[in-house]
Structures are given as C-alpha cells and as structure tokens.
C-alpha cells in the first residue's frame, strides 16, 4: 500500500467528494449534450415495441406530463451509461492508491469486463429479446383488445429488463471474483453446475415476460457465461494442482 492509505479520514472524505463531483459533472455534461435528442432517444427505445404493434397502433400517455418527462428520464439513463467509463475512472482513481500491485492487475480487467458485459447484455436484450417478446405478447392479445401501452409503464419495463440482462451478463465477473477472493474453489464451482442450471432458469422465469423463448434467451447465455467464468478461473488458478 501507499502512504495514501494512511491519510486521515477527513482527507479520504474530501478526495471522495472531489471524485463524486467529477463523476456527477460527467453525467451532467452528457445529459446536456443529449437533451436536444431526447425525443429521438425515446423513439429508439420504443422501436422494438412499435414494430410489433398492429398498423396504425401506437403508445399512449395517461399522465399529462409523461410526454415531457419520460423522454427526459430515458435521456438521463442514457447519459449515465455513456459517462460510465468516466465514472469508473474516478472510482478507480479513488481506490487504486490503497490496493496492492496484484490487486490492481486483477481489478482493472474486471472493471473493463464489467462495463463491456453489461453493455453486451443490454444490446442482447434490445436486439434479440425485445423483438421476440413483443411479437409474442402482440400475438397473444385477444380479439377486440387494442394493445396500447402507456409510455411510463413501458419505460419501467425496459429499464427493468436492461438491468436484468446487464446484471445476468456479469456472471463471469462474479465467478472470477468469488474464486479470486478464495471464497470458493474451482472444484466447487464445477460441482455447482446443476444448481446453476436450475438457478438460471428460475431467474429467467422471474425477470422475463411469460414466454418460453424469452426465458431461454436469458438462461442459456447465463449458463454459457458461467462456463466462460470457469475457463478464466482455470487460467488464473491459485493452486497449480487444480485442473
């Protein structure tokens, strides 16, 4: 560790405050830059559902202020995601001085992998899961019923799905962290495969729409990513006798 770790608590709190201000400023800057395209950003998010609706159908706004505030909320979330590398840099700059060299070598790839995997999970959800799920839900709409979704409800659903798929794609990072911290062994991770299979399908059944295709489209990538995590653990195994 460096002398930074031996500084008084007040110095750490001031440094944390400074880093948080820089991170918040990055989010604010991205938000201001993206505000002119707030309506376009929401249209892009709504595109998978609109493509599945019957012709001449659309979405509705049951709240008077929803047409204004819902696109702003979407833009804020987009700004947080766009500025995430900047935010993680300041998080890293705050904790790095207190880490050993070995820990630094491990945490940097994990941070980069976490961002990329979360983005990959969101992209997978948007381009593959949403079209399949919305086509299924539109096909199941009874005759005489107009499938007109409220834009606020749709935003909540989309954000929840993005969070679920983004978090699910973090499975390799979680596996590597558990193994690297010595919480579990490589043999225990391999022995847990049957429970992981059951858990993946249970999680998929809870967080996805009620169709088999969407559930499989979440569970199968989770299982594949778990195996990738095992391969990474094997490449960095702590005990040379492990195989």
Short mmCIF file of N, CA and C in Angstrom, two decimals, residues 44-198:
data_model
loop_
_atom_site.label_atom_id
_atom_site.label_comp_id
_atom_site.label_asym_id
_atom_site.label_seq_id
_atom_site.Cartn_x
_atom_site.Cartn_y
_atom_site.Cartn_z
N UNK A 44 -36.09 5.63 -30.25
CA UNK A 44 -35.21 4.49 -30.47
C UNK A 44 -35.49 3.38 -29.46
N UNK A 45 -35.71 3.75 -28.20
CA UNK A 45 -36.01 2.76 -27.17
C UNK A 45 -37.36 2.09 -27.42
N UNK A 46 -38.31 2.87 -27.94
CA UNK A 46 -39.65 2.34 -28.17
C UNK A 46 -39.78 1.55 -29.46
N UNK A 47 -38.78 1.60 -30.31
CA UNK A 47 -38.85 0.98 -31.64
C UNK A 47 -39.20 -0.50 -31.60
N UNK A 48 -38.62 -1.33 -30.71
CA UNK A 48 -38.97 -2.76 -30.73
C UNK A 48 -40.45 -3.02 -30.47
N UNK A 49 -41.06 -2.24 -29.57
CA UNK A 49 -42.50 -2.43 -29.31
C UNK A 49 -43.33 -1.91 -30.46
N UNK A 50 -43.01 -0.73 -30.98
CA UNK A 50 -43.78 -0.16 -32.07
C UNK A 50 -43.76 -1.06 -33.30
N UNK A 51 -42.64 -1.74 -33.52
CA UNK A 51 -42.55 -2.64 -34.67
C UNK A 51 -43.45 -3.86 -34.52
N UNK A 52 -43.77 -4.23 -33.28
CA UNK A 52 -44.61 -5.42 -33.04
C UNK A 52 -46.09 -5.09 -32.99
N UNK A 53 -46.44 -3.82 -32.86
CA UNK A 53 -47.85 -3.44 -32.77
C UNK A 53 -48.51 -3.47 -34.14
N UNK A 54 -49.82 -3.66 -34.18
CA UNK A 54 -50.54 -3.64 -35.46
C UNK A 54 -50.41 -2.27 -36.13
N UNK A 55 -50.63 -2.21 -37.44
CA UNK A 55 -50.58 -0.93 -38.14
C UNK A 55 -51.56 0.08 -37.53
N UNK A 56 -51.19 1.33 -37.58
CA UNK A 56 -52.00 2.42 -37.04
C UNK A 56 -52.13 2.39 -35.52
N UNK A 57 -51.36 1.53 -34.86
CA UNK A 57 -51.37 1.49 -33.39
C UNK A 57 -50.17 2.25 -32.87
N UNK A 58 -50.21 2.61 -31.62
CA UNK A 58 -49.11 3.33 -31.01
C UNK A 58 -49.17 3.22 -29.51
N UNK A 59 -48.41 4.07 -28.84
CA UNK A 59 -48.37 4.09 -27.40
C UNK A 59 -49.19 5.27 -26.90
N UNK A 60 -49.53 5.24 -25.62
CA UNK A 60 -50.36 6.29 -25.03
C UNK A 60 -49.65 6.88 -23.82
N UNK A 61 -50.11 8.05 -23.42
CA UNK A 61 -49.60 8.71 -22.22
C UNK A 61 -50.79 9.03 -21.32
N UNK A 62 -50.91 8.33 -20.20
CA UNK A 62 -52.04 8.54 -19.29
C UNK A 62 -51.78 9.68 -18.32
N UNK A 63 -50.54 10.11 -18.22
CA UNK A 63 -50.18 11.23 -17.36
C UNK A 63 -49.93 12.46 -18.24
N UNK A 64 -50.44 13.61 -17.81
CA UNK A 64 -50.31 14.83 -18.61
C UNK A 64 -48.85 15.18 -18.87
N UNK A 65 -48.00 14.98 -17.88
CA UNK A 65 -46.59 15.37 -18.01
C UNK A 65 -45.71 14.28 -18.60
N UNK A 66 -46.27 13.10 -18.83
CA UNK A 66 -45.45 11.98 -19.30
C UNK A 66 -44.75 12.25 -20.63
N UNK A 67 -45.41 12.88 -21.63
CA UNK A 67 -44.70 13.12 -22.91
C UNK A 67 -43.46 13.98 -22.75
N UNK A 68 -43.40 14.79 -21.69
CA UNK A 68 -42.21 15.61 -21.45
C UNK A 68 -41.17 14.88 -20.60
N UNK A 69 -41.62 14.28 -19.48
CA UNK A 69 -40.67 13.76 -18.51
C UNK A 69 -40.14 12.36 -18.85
N UNK A 70 -40.91 11.54 -19.53
CA UNK A 70 -40.43 10.20 -19.86
C UNK A 70 -39.22 10.25 -20.79
N UNK A 71 -39.25 11.04 -21.89
CA UNK A 71 -38.03 11.15 -22.70
C UNK A 71 -36.85 11.72 -21.91
N UNK A 72 -37.11 12.63 -20.98
CA UNK A 72 -36.03 13.17 -20.15
C UNK A 72 -35.42 12.09 -19.26
N UNK A 73 -36.26 11.22 -18.72
CA UNK A 73 -35.77 10.12 -17.88
C UNK A 73 -34.91 9.16 -18.71
N UNK A 74 -35.39 8.85 -19.91
CA UNK A 74 -34.62 7.96 -20.79
C UNK A 74 -33.27 8.59 -21.12
N UNK A 75 -33.27 9.89 -21.39
CA UNK A 75 -32.03 10.58 -21.72
C UNK A 75 -31.08 10.60 -20.53
N UNK A 76 -31.61 10.76 -19.33
CA UNK A 76 -30.78 10.73 -18.13
C UNK A 76 -30.12 9.37 -17.96
N UNK A 77 -30.89 8.30 -18.16
CA UNK A 77 -30.32 6.96 -18.07
C UNK A 77 -29.24 6.77 -19.13
N UNK A 78 -29.51 7.24 -20.35
CA UNK A 78 -28.51 7.14 -21.42
C UNK A 78 -27.25 7.92 -21.06
N UNK A 79 -27.41 9.09 -20.44
CA UNK A 79 -26.25 9.89 -20.04
C UNK A 79 -25.42 9.18 -18.98
N UNK A 80 -26.10 8.52 -18.05
CA UNK A 80 -25.38 7.76 -17.02
C UNK A 80 -24.56 6.64 -17.66
N UNK A 81 -25.16 5.96 -18.64
CA UNK A 81 -24.45 4.86 -19.30
C UNK A 81 -23.28 5.37 -20.15
N UNK A 82 -23.50 6.46 -20.88
CA UNK A 82 -22.44 6.99 -21.73
C UNK A 82 -21.26 7.47 -20.88
N UNK A 83 -21.56 8.06 -19.73
CA UNK A 83 -20.49 8.58 -18.87
C UNK A 83 -19.93 7.54 -17.92
N UNK A 84 -20.38 6.29 -18.04
CA UNK A 84 -19.94 5.25 -17.11
C UNK A 84 -18.42 5.06 -17.12
N UNK A 85 -17.75 5.02 -18.26
CA UNK A 85 -16.28 4.89 -18.22
C UNK A 85 -15.62 6.01 -17.42
N UNK A 86 -16.12 7.24 -17.59
CA UNK A 86 -15.58 8.38 -16.84
C UNK A 86 -15.82 8.18 -15.34
N UNK A 87 -17.01 7.71 -14.98
CA UNK A 87 -17.33 7.47 -13.57
C UNK A 87 -16.45 6.38 -12.98
N UNK A 88 -16.26 5.30 -13.72
CA UNK A 88 -15.43 4.21 -13.23
C UNK A 88 -13.97 4.63 -13.10
N UNK A 89 -13.53 5.52 -13.98
CA UNK A 89 -12.15 6.02 -13.86
C UNK A 89 -11.94 6.72 -12.53
N UNK A 90 -12.91 7.55 -12.14
CA UNK A 90 -12.76 8.28 -10.88
C UNK A 90 -12.92 7.33 -9.68
N UNK A 91 -13.75 6.32 -9.82
CA UNK A 91 -13.83 5.30 -8.77
C UNK A 91 -12.49 4.59 -8.63
N UNK A 92 -11.92 4.23 -9.76
CA UNK A 92 -10.61 3.57 -9.75
C UNK A 92 -9.54 4.49 -9.18
N UNK A 93 -9.55 5.77 -9.55
CA UNK A 93 -8.55 6.71 -9.05
C UNK A 93 -8.65 6.88 -7.54
N UNK A 94 -9.85 6.70 -6.99
CA UNK A 94 -10.02 6.84 -5.55
C UNK A 94 -9.50 5.63 -4.79
N UNK A 95 -9.77 4.42 -5.29
CA UNK A 95 -9.41 3.22 -4.54
C UNK A 95 -8.03 2.68 -4.90
N UNK A 96 -7.49 3.04 -6.07
CA UNK A 96 -6.24 2.45 -6.53
C UNK A 96 -5.07 2.66 -5.57
N UNK A 97 -4.89 3.84 -4.97
CA UNK A 97 -3.73 4.01 -4.09
C UNK A 97 -3.71 3.07 -2.89
N UNK A 98 -4.86 2.52 -2.51
CA UNK A 98 -4.93 1.64 -1.35
C UNK A 98 -4.81 0.17 -1.72
N UNK A 99 -4.59 -0.13 -3.00
CA UNK A 99 -4.52 -1.51 -3.45
C UNK A 99 -3.09 -1.95 -3.66
N UNK A 100 -2.86 -3.24 -3.45
CA UNK A 100 -1.56 -3.83 -3.77
C UNK A 100 -1.45 -4.00 -5.28
N UNK A 101 -0.23 -4.19 -5.74
CA UNK A 101 0.01 -4.31 -7.18
C UNK A 101 -0.75 -5.50 -7.77
N UNK A 102 -0.81 -6.62 -7.05
CA UNK A 102 -1.52 -7.79 -7.54
C UNK A 102 -3.00 -7.51 -7.67
N UNK A 103 -3.55 -6.77 -6.70
CA UNK A 103 -4.97 -6.43 -6.75
C UNK A 103 -5.27 -5.50 -7.91
N UNK A 104 -4.34 -4.57 -8.18
CA UNK A 104 -4.53 -3.66 -9.31
C UNK A 104 -4.57 -4.42 -10.63
N UNK A 105 -3.69 -5.41 -10.76
CA UNK A 105 -3.67 -6.18 -12.02
C UNK A 105 -4.97 -6.94 -12.22
N UNK A 106 -5.64 -7.31 -11.14
CA UNK A 106 -6.88 -8.07 -11.26
C UNK A 106 -8.09 -7.17 -11.46
N UNK A 107 -8.12 -6.04 -10.75
CA UNK A 107 -9.34 -5.24 -10.74
C UNK A 107 -9.55 -4.45 -12.03
N UNK A 108 -8.47 -4.03 -12.68
CA UNK A 108 -8.63 -3.27 -13.93
C UNK A 108 -9.32 -4.11 -15.01
N UNK A 109 -8.85 -5.34 -15.29
CA UNK A 109 -9.59 -6.16 -16.27
C UNK A 109 -11.02 -6.45 -15.84
N UNK A 110 -11.25 -6.60 -14.54
CA UNK A 110 -12.61 -6.87 -14.08
C UNK A 110 -13.52 -5.67 -14.30
N UNK A 111 -13.01 -4.47 -14.05
CA UNK A 111 -13.82 -3.27 -14.28
C UNK A 111 -14.16 -3.11 -15.76
N UNK A 112 -13.16 -3.27 -16.61
CA UNK A 112 -13.39 -3.16 -18.06
C UNK A 112 -14.37 -4.25 -18.53
N UNK A 113 -14.16 -5.46 -18.05
CA UNK A 113 -15.05 -6.57 -18.43
C UNK A 113 -16.47 -6.32 -17.95
N UNK A 114 -16.62 -5.75 -16.75
CA UNK A 114 -17.96 -5.48 -16.22
C UNK A 114 -18.72 -4.52 -17.12
N UNK A 115 -18.05 -3.45 -17.54
CA UNK A 115 -18.71 -2.46 -18.41
C UNK A 115 -19.09 -3.08 -19.75
N UNK A 116 -18.16 -3.81 -20.34
CA UNK A 116 -18.42 -4.41 -21.65
C UNK A 116 -19.52 -5.46 -21.58
N UNK A 117 -19.50 -6.28 -20.52
CA UNK A 117 -20.52 -7.33 -20.39
C UNK A 117 -21.89 -6.73 -20.11
N UNK A 118 -21.95 -5.68 -19.31
CA UNK A 118 -23.24 -5.04 -19.05
C UNK A 118 -23.81 -4.44 -20.33
N UNK A 119 -22.95 -3.78 -21.11
CA UNK A 119 -23.40 -3.23 -22.39
C UNK A 119 -23.83 -4.34 -23.34
N UNK A 120 -23.10 -5.45 -23.34
CA UNK A 120 -23.46 -6.58 -24.20
C UNK A 120 -24.80 -7.16 -23.79
N UNK A 121 -25.06 -7.23 -22.49
CA UNK A 121 -26.35 -7.73 -22.01
C UNK A 121 -27.49 -6.84 -22.44
N UNK A 122 -27.30 -5.53 -22.36
CA UNK A 122 -28.34 -4.60 -22.81
C UNK A 122 -28.57 -4.71 -24.31
N UNK A 123 -27.49 -4.82 -25.09
CA UNK A 123 -27.63 -4.95 -26.54
C UNK A 123 -28.34 -6.25 -26.90
N UNK A 124 -27.99 -7.33 -26.22
CA UNK A 124 -28.64 -8.62 -26.45
C UNK A 124 -30.14 -8.51 -26.19
N UNK A 125 -30.48 -7.82 -25.09
CA UNK A 125 -31.89 -7.65 -24.74
C UNK A 125 -32.62 -6.82 -25.79
N UNK A 126 -32.01 -5.74 -26.23
CA UNK A 126 -32.68 -4.82 -27.16
C UNK A 126 -32.85 -5.43 -28.55
N UNK A 127 -31.81 -6.06 -29.07
CA UNK A 127 -31.84 -6.51 -30.45
C UNK A 127 -32.45 -7.91 -30.63
N UNK A 128 -32.41 -8.74 -29.60
CA UNK A 128 -32.89 -10.11 -29.75
C UNK A 128 -34.11 -10.43 -28.88
N UNK A 129 -34.05 -10.04 -27.61
CA UNK A 129 -35.12 -10.43 -26.69
C UNK A 129 -36.37 -9.59 -26.90
N UNK A 130 -36.23 -8.27 -26.97
CA UNK A 130 -37.40 -7.41 -27.13
C UNK A 130 -38.23 -7.76 -28.37
N UNK A 131 -37.63 -7.88 -29.56
CA UNK A 131 -38.46 -8.22 -30.73
C UNK A 131 -39.22 -9.53 -30.55
N UNK A 132 -38.55 -10.55 -30.02
CA UNK A 132 -39.22 -11.84 -29.83
C UNK A 132 -40.33 -11.75 -28.79
N UNK A 133 -40.05 -11.09 -27.67
CA UNK A 133 -41.04 -10.98 -26.59
C UNK A 133 -42.25 -10.16 -27.02
N UNK A 134 -42.01 -9.03 -27.69
CA UNK A 134 -43.13 -8.17 -28.07
C UNK A 134 -43.97 -8.80 -29.17
N UNK A 135 -43.35 -9.53 -30.07
CA UNK A 135 -44.14 -10.24 -31.09
C UNK A 135 -45.03 -11.28 -30.42
N UNK A 136 -44.50 -11.97 -29.42
CA UNK A 136 -45.30 -12.96 -28.71
C UNK A 136 -46.47 -12.31 -27.98
N UNK A 137 -46.20 -11.22 -27.26
CA UNK A 137 -47.25 -10.55 -26.50
C UNK A 137 -48.30 -9.96 -27.42
N UNK A 138 -47.87 -9.41 -28.56
CA UNK A 138 -48.84 -8.87 -29.52
C UNK A 138 -49.71 -9.97 -30.11
N UNK A 139 -49.10 -11.13 -30.36
CA UNK A 139 -49.86 -12.25 -30.93
C UNK A 139 -50.87 -12.81 -29.93
N UNK A 140 -50.58 -12.68 -28.63
CA UNK A 140 -51.47 -13.21 -27.60
C UNK A 140 -52.58 -12.24 -27.21
N UNK A 141 -52.58 -11.03 -27.78
CA UNK A 141 -53.63 -10.06 -27.46
C UNK A 141 -54.98 -10.54 -27.97
N UNK A 142 -56.01 -10.62 -27.11
CA UNK A 142 -57.33 -11.11 -27.56
C UNK A 142 -57.93 -10.21 -28.63
N UNK A 143 -58.80 -10.80 -29.44
CA UNK A 143 -59.51 -10.03 -30.47
C UNK A 143 -60.34 -8.94 -29.81
N UNK A 144 -60.33 -7.79 -30.43
CA UNK A 144 -61.10 -6.67 -29.90
C UNK A 144 -60.37 -5.84 -28.87
N UNK A 145 -59.17 -6.27 -28.48
CA UNK A 145 -58.39 -5.54 -27.49
C UNK A 145 -57.28 -4.78 -28.20
N UNK A 146 -57.19 -3.50 -27.93
CA UNK A 146 -56.15 -2.67 -28.53
C UNK A 146 -54.93 -2.64 -27.60
N UNK A 147 -53.82 -3.17 -28.05
CA UNK A 147 -52.60 -3.20 -27.24
C UNK A 147 -51.93 -1.83 -27.32
N UNK A 148 -52.31 -0.95 -26.39
CA UNK A 148 -51.77 0.42 -26.35
C UNK A 148 -51.08 0.59 -25.00
N UNK A 149 -49.78 0.54 -25.00
CA UNK A 149 -49.01 0.58 -23.77
C UNK A 149 -48.72 2.02 -23.35
N UNK A 150 -48.85 2.30 -22.06
CA UNK A 150 -48.51 3.61 -21.53
C UNK A 150 -46.99 3.80 -21.58
N UNK A 151 -46.52 4.98 -21.98
CA UNK A 151 -45.09 5.19 -22.17
C UNK A 151 -44.33 5.12 -20.85
N UNK A 152 -44.96 5.51 -19.75
CA UNK A 152 -44.28 5.41 -18.45
C UNK A 152 -44.11 3.95 -18.04
N UNK A 153 -45.15 3.15 -18.24
CA UNK A 153 -45.06 1.72 -17.93
C UNK A 153 -44.03 1.03 -18.81
N UNK A 154 -44.01 1.43 -20.07
CA UNK A 154 -43.03 0.84 -20.98
C UNK A 154 -41.61 1.18 -20.55
N UNK A 155 -41.38 2.40 -20.13
CA UNK A 155 -40.05 2.79 -19.67
C UNK A 155 -39.62 1.96 -18.48
N UNK A 156 -40.52 1.78 -17.52
CA UNK A 156 -40.19 0.97 -16.34
C UNK A 156 -39.86 -0.46 -16.74
N UNK A 157 -40.63 -1.01 -17.67
CA UNK A 157 -40.39 -2.38 -18.13
C UNK A 157 -39.04 -2.49 -18.82
N UNK A 158 -38.75 -1.56 -19.71
CA UNK A 158 -37.50 -1.60 -20.48
C UNK A 158 -36.29 -1.47 -19.55
N UNK A 159 -36.35 -0.52 -18.63
CA UNK A 159 -35.23 -0.33 -17.72
C UNK A 159 -35.02 -1.56 -16.83
N UNK A 160 -36.12 -2.17 -16.40
CA UNK A 160 -36.01 -3.39 -15.60
C UNK A 160 -35.37 -4.52 -16.38
N UNK A 161 -35.75 -4.66 -17.65
CA UNK A 161 -35.18 -5.71 -18.49
C UNK A 161 -33.71 -5.43 -18.79
N UNK A 162 -33.38 -4.18 -19.07
CA UNK A 162 -31.97 -3.82 -19.29
C UNK A 162 -31.13 -4.16 -18.07
N UNK A 163 -31.64 -3.82 -16.90
CA UNK A 163 -30.91 -4.09 -15.66
C UNK A 163 -30.76 -5.59 -15.45
N UNK A 164 -31.83 -6.34 -15.71
CA UNK A 164 -31.79 -7.79 -15.51
C UNK A 164 -30.77 -8.45 -16.44
N UNK A 165 -30.81 -8.10 -17.72
CA UNK A 165 -29.89 -8.72 -18.67
C UNK A 165 -28.46 -8.21 -18.47
N UNK A 166 -28.32 -6.93 -18.16
CA UNK A 166 -26.98 -6.42 -17.88
C UNK A 166 -26.36 -7.11 -16.68
N UNK A 167 -27.15 -7.29 -15.61
CA UNK A 167 -26.65 -7.97 -14.42
C UNK A 167 -26.38 -9.45 -14.70
N UNK A 168 -27.25 -10.09 -15.49
CA UNK A 168 -27.06 -11.51 -15.80
C UNK A 168 -25.76 -11.75 -16.56
N UNK A 169 -25.39 -10.80 -17.39
CA UNK A 169 -24.16 -10.96 -18.18
C UNK A 169 -22.91 -10.69 -17.35
N UNK A 170 -23.09 -10.33 -16.08
CA UNK A 170 -21.95 -10.15 -15.18
C UNK A 170 -21.55 -11.46 -14.50
N UNK A 171 -22.16 -12.56 -14.88
CA UNK A 171 -21.87 -13.85 -14.25
C UNK A 171 -20.38 -14.18 -14.26
N UNK A 172 -19.66 -14.03 -15.39
CA UNK A 172 -18.22 -14.37 -15.35
C UNK A 172 -17.44 -13.53 -14.35
N UNK A 173 -17.79 -12.25 -14.22
CA UNK A 173 -17.10 -11.39 -13.27
C UNK A 173 -17.34 -11.87 -11.84
N UNK A 174 -18.61 -12.23 -11.54
CA UNK A 174 -18.92 -12.73 -10.20
C UNK A 174 -18.17 -14.02 -9.89
N UNK A 175 -18.10 -14.91 -10.88
CA UNK A 175 -17.40 -16.18 -10.68
C UNK A 175 -15.91 -15.94 -10.42
N UNK A 176 -15.30 -15.09 -11.22
CA UNK A 176 -13.87 -14.80 -11.05
C UNK A 176 -13.60 -14.13 -9.71
N UNK A 177 -14.48 -13.21 -9.30
CA UNK A 177 -14.29 -12.54 -8.01
C UNK A 177 -14.38 -13.53 -6.86
N UNK A 178 -15.36 -14.42 -6.90
CA UNK A 178 -15.50 -15.41 -5.83
C UNK A 178 -14.30 -16.33 -5.77
N UNK A 179 -13.81 -16.73 -6.93
CA UNK A 179 -12.65 -17.61 -6.97
C UNK A 179 -11.38 -16.86 -6.57
N UNK A 180 -11.21 -15.66 -7.11
CA UNK A 180 -10.01 -14.89 -6.82
C UNK A 180 -9.90 -14.50 -5.36
N UNK A 181 -11.05 -14.30 -4.69
CA UNK A 181 -11.05 -13.94 -3.28
C UNK A 181 -10.90 -15.15 -2.37
N UNK A 182 -10.87 -16.32 -2.96
CA UNK A 182 -10.71 -17.53 -2.16
C UNK A 182 -11.98 -18.01 -1.49
N UNK A 183 -13.14 -17.48 -1.91
CA UNK A 183 -14.41 -17.89 -1.31
C UNK A 183 -14.77 -19.31 -1.71
N UNK A 184 -14.52 -19.66 -2.97
CA UNK A 184 -14.83 -21.00 -3.46
C UNK A 184 -13.65 -21.51 -4.27
N UNK A 185 -13.58 -22.81 -4.40
CA UNK A 185 -12.53 -23.44 -5.20
C UNK A 185 -13.05 -23.72 -6.60
N UNK A 186 -12.12 -24.03 -7.49
CA UNK A 186 -12.52 -24.36 -8.86
C UNK A 186 -13.35 -25.63 -8.88
N UNK A 187 -13.01 -26.58 -8.03
CA UNK A 187 -13.78 -27.83 -7.96
C UNK A 187 -15.21 -27.56 -7.49
N UNK A 188 -15.36 -26.65 -6.52
CA UNK A 188 -16.70 -26.33 -6.02
C UNK A 188 -17.53 -25.63 -7.09
N UNK A 189 -16.90 -24.76 -7.86
CA UNK A 189 -17.62 -24.08 -8.95
C UNK A 189 -18.09 -25.08 -9.99
N UNK A 190 -17.27 -26.07 -10.29
CA UNK A 190 -17.68 -27.08 -11.25
C UNK A 190 -18.79 -27.95 -10.69
N UNK A 191 -18.68 -28.28 -9.42
CA UNK A 191 -19.72 -29.13 -8.80
C UNK A 191 -21.06 -28.41 -8.71
N UNK A 192 -21.04 -27.07 -8.76
CA UNK A 192 -22.27 -26.30 -8.62
C UNK A 192 -23.04 -26.18 -9.93
N UNK A 193 -22.55 -26.77 -11.01
CA UNK A 193 -23.20 -26.62 -12.32
C UNK A 193 -24.69 -26.98 -12.30
N UNK A 194 -25.09 -28.11 -11.71
CA UNK A 194 -26.53 -28.43 -11.73
C UNK A 194 -27.38 -27.37 -11.04
N UNK A 195 -26.87 -26.80 -9.95
CA UNK A 195 -27.62 -25.76 -9.25
C UNK A 195 -27.64 -24.47 -10.06
N UNK A 196 -26.57 -24.21 -10.79
CA UNK A 196 -26.52 -23.02 -11.64
C UNK A 196 -27.56 -23.12 -12.75
N UNK A 197 -27.71 -24.31 -13.31
CA UNK A 197 -28.71 -24.52 -14.37
C UNK A 197 -30.11 -24.22 -13.85
N UNK A 198 -30.43 -24.78 -12.69
CA UNK A 198 -31.76 -24.54 -12.11
C UNK A 198 -31.92 -23.06 -11.77
#
